[in-house]
């Protein structure tokens, strides 16, 4: 018999970096829209994730893609895979 474990695809999310004050870590704000269960109005929900950024490339305001992975620390279980868009400095 084949003892192959079925790999589930890792979740990826795209969000905005709201904090880069930690070393090798960023806080990413993920926003999503949903319909209110009773009233039907479209409302916005958000959640913050701590993500591991090995090379400290992501800065505040950047749009980044994060991927689920094994825990790096108590609060970090996501990794920054790429910077989708850099922040526009005005």
Coordinates of N, CA and C in Angstrom, one line a residue, residues 3-46:
X3 N 1.6 4.7 1.4 CA 1.4 5.5 2.7 C 1.6 7.0 2.4
X4 N 0.9 7.5 1.4 CA 0.9 8.9 1.1 C -0.1 9.7 1.8
X5 N 0.4 10.8 2.4 CA -0.5 11.7 3.2 C -1.0 12.7 2.2
X6 N -2.3 13.0 2.2 CA -2.9 13.9 1.3 C -2.6 15.3 1.8
X7 N -1.9 16.1 1.0 CA -1.5 17.5 1.4 C -2.7 18.4 1.0
X8 N -3.2 19.2 2.0 CA -4.2 20.2 1.8 C -3.5 21.4 1.3
X9 N -4.0 22.2 0.4 CA -3.3 23.4 0.0 C -3.3 24.4 1.1
X10 N -2.2 25.2 1.2 CA -2.1 26.1 2.3 C -2.9 27.4 2.0
X11 N -3.5 28.0 3.0 CA -4.3 29.2 2.8 C -3.4 30.4 2.5
X12 N -3.8 31.2 1.5 CA -3.1 32.4 1.3 C -4.1 33.6 1.4
X13 N -3.6 34.7 2.0 CA -4.5 35.9 2.1 C -3.7 37.1 1.7
X14 N -4.4 38.1 1.3 CA -3.7 39.4 0.8 C -4.3 40.5 1.8
X15 N -3.3 41.2 2.3 CA -3.7 42.3 3.2 C -2.7 43.4 3.3
X16 N -3.0 44.4 4.2 CA -2.1 45.5 4.3 C -1.3 45.5 5.6
X17 N 0.0 45.8 5.5 CA 0.9 45.8 6.6 C 0.5 47.1 7.5
X18 N 0.2 46.8 8.7 CA -0.1 48.0 9.6 C 1.0 48.2 10.7
X19 N 1.9 47.3 10.8 CA 3.0 47.5 11.8 C 4.2 46.6 11.3
X20 N 5.4 47.3 11.4 CA 6.6 46.5 11.1 C 7.7 46.8 12.1
X21 N 7.2 47.1 13.3 CA 8.2 47.5 14.4 C 8.9 46.3 15.0
X22 N 8.4 45.1 14.8 CA 9.1 44.0 15.3 C 10.2 43.5 14.3
X23 N 11.2 42.8 14.9 CA 12.2 42.2 14.0 C 11.7 41.0 13.3
X24 N 11.9 40.9 12.0 CA 11.5 39.8 11.2 C 10.0 39.4 11.3
X25 N 9.2 40.4 11.7 CA 7.7 40.2 11.8 C 7.0 41.4 11.4
X26 N 5.8 41.1 10.8 CA 4.9 42.2 10.5 C 3.5 41.9 10.9
X27 N 2.6 42.9 11.1 CA 1.2 42.7 11.4 C 0.5 43.1 10.2
X28 N -0.4 42.1 9.7 CA -1.1 42.3 8.5 C -2.6 42.3 8.8
X29 N -3.3 43.4 8.3 CA -4.7 43.5 8.4 C -5.4 43.0 7.2
X30 N -6.3 42.0 7.4 CA -7.0 41.3 6.4 C -8.5 41.8 6.5
X31 N -9.0 42.4 5.4 CA -10.4 42.9 5.4 C -11.2 42.0 4.5
X32 N -12.4 41.7 4.9 CA -13.3 40.9 4.0 C -14.7 41.5 4.2
X33 N -15.5 41.3 3.1 CA -16.9 41.7 3.1 C -17.8 40.6 3.3
X34 N -18.9 40.7 4.0 CA -19.8 39.7 4.2 C -21.2 40.3 4.3
X35 N -22.2 39.5 4.1 CA -23.6 39.9 4.2 C -24.1 39.7 5.6
X36 N -24.7 40.7 6.2 CA -25.2 40.5 7.6 C -26.3 39.4 7.6
X37 N -26.2 38.5 8.5 CA -27.1 37.3 8.5 C -28.6 37.7 8.6
X38 N -28.9 38.8 9.3 CA -30.4 39.1 9.4 C -30.8 40.2 8.5
X39 N -30.0 41.3 8.4 CA -30.5 42.4 7.6 C -30.0 42.4 6.2
X40 N -29.0 41.6 5.8 CA -28.6 41.5 4.4 C -27.7 42.6 4.0
X41 N -27.4 43.6 4.8 CA -26.5 44.6 4.4 C -25.0 44.1 4.3
X42 N -24.3 44.6 3.3 CA -22.9 44.2 3.2 C -22.1 45.0 4.3
X43 N -21.4 44.2 5.1 CA -20.6 44.8 6.2 C -19.1 44.3 6.0
X44 N -18.2 45.1 6.6 CA -16.8 44.8 6.5 C -16.3 44.2 7.8
X45 N -15.6 43.1 7.7 CA -15.0 42.5 8.9 C -13.5 42.5 8.7
X46 N -12.7 42.6 9.8 CA -11.3 42.6 9.6 C -10.6 41.8 10.7

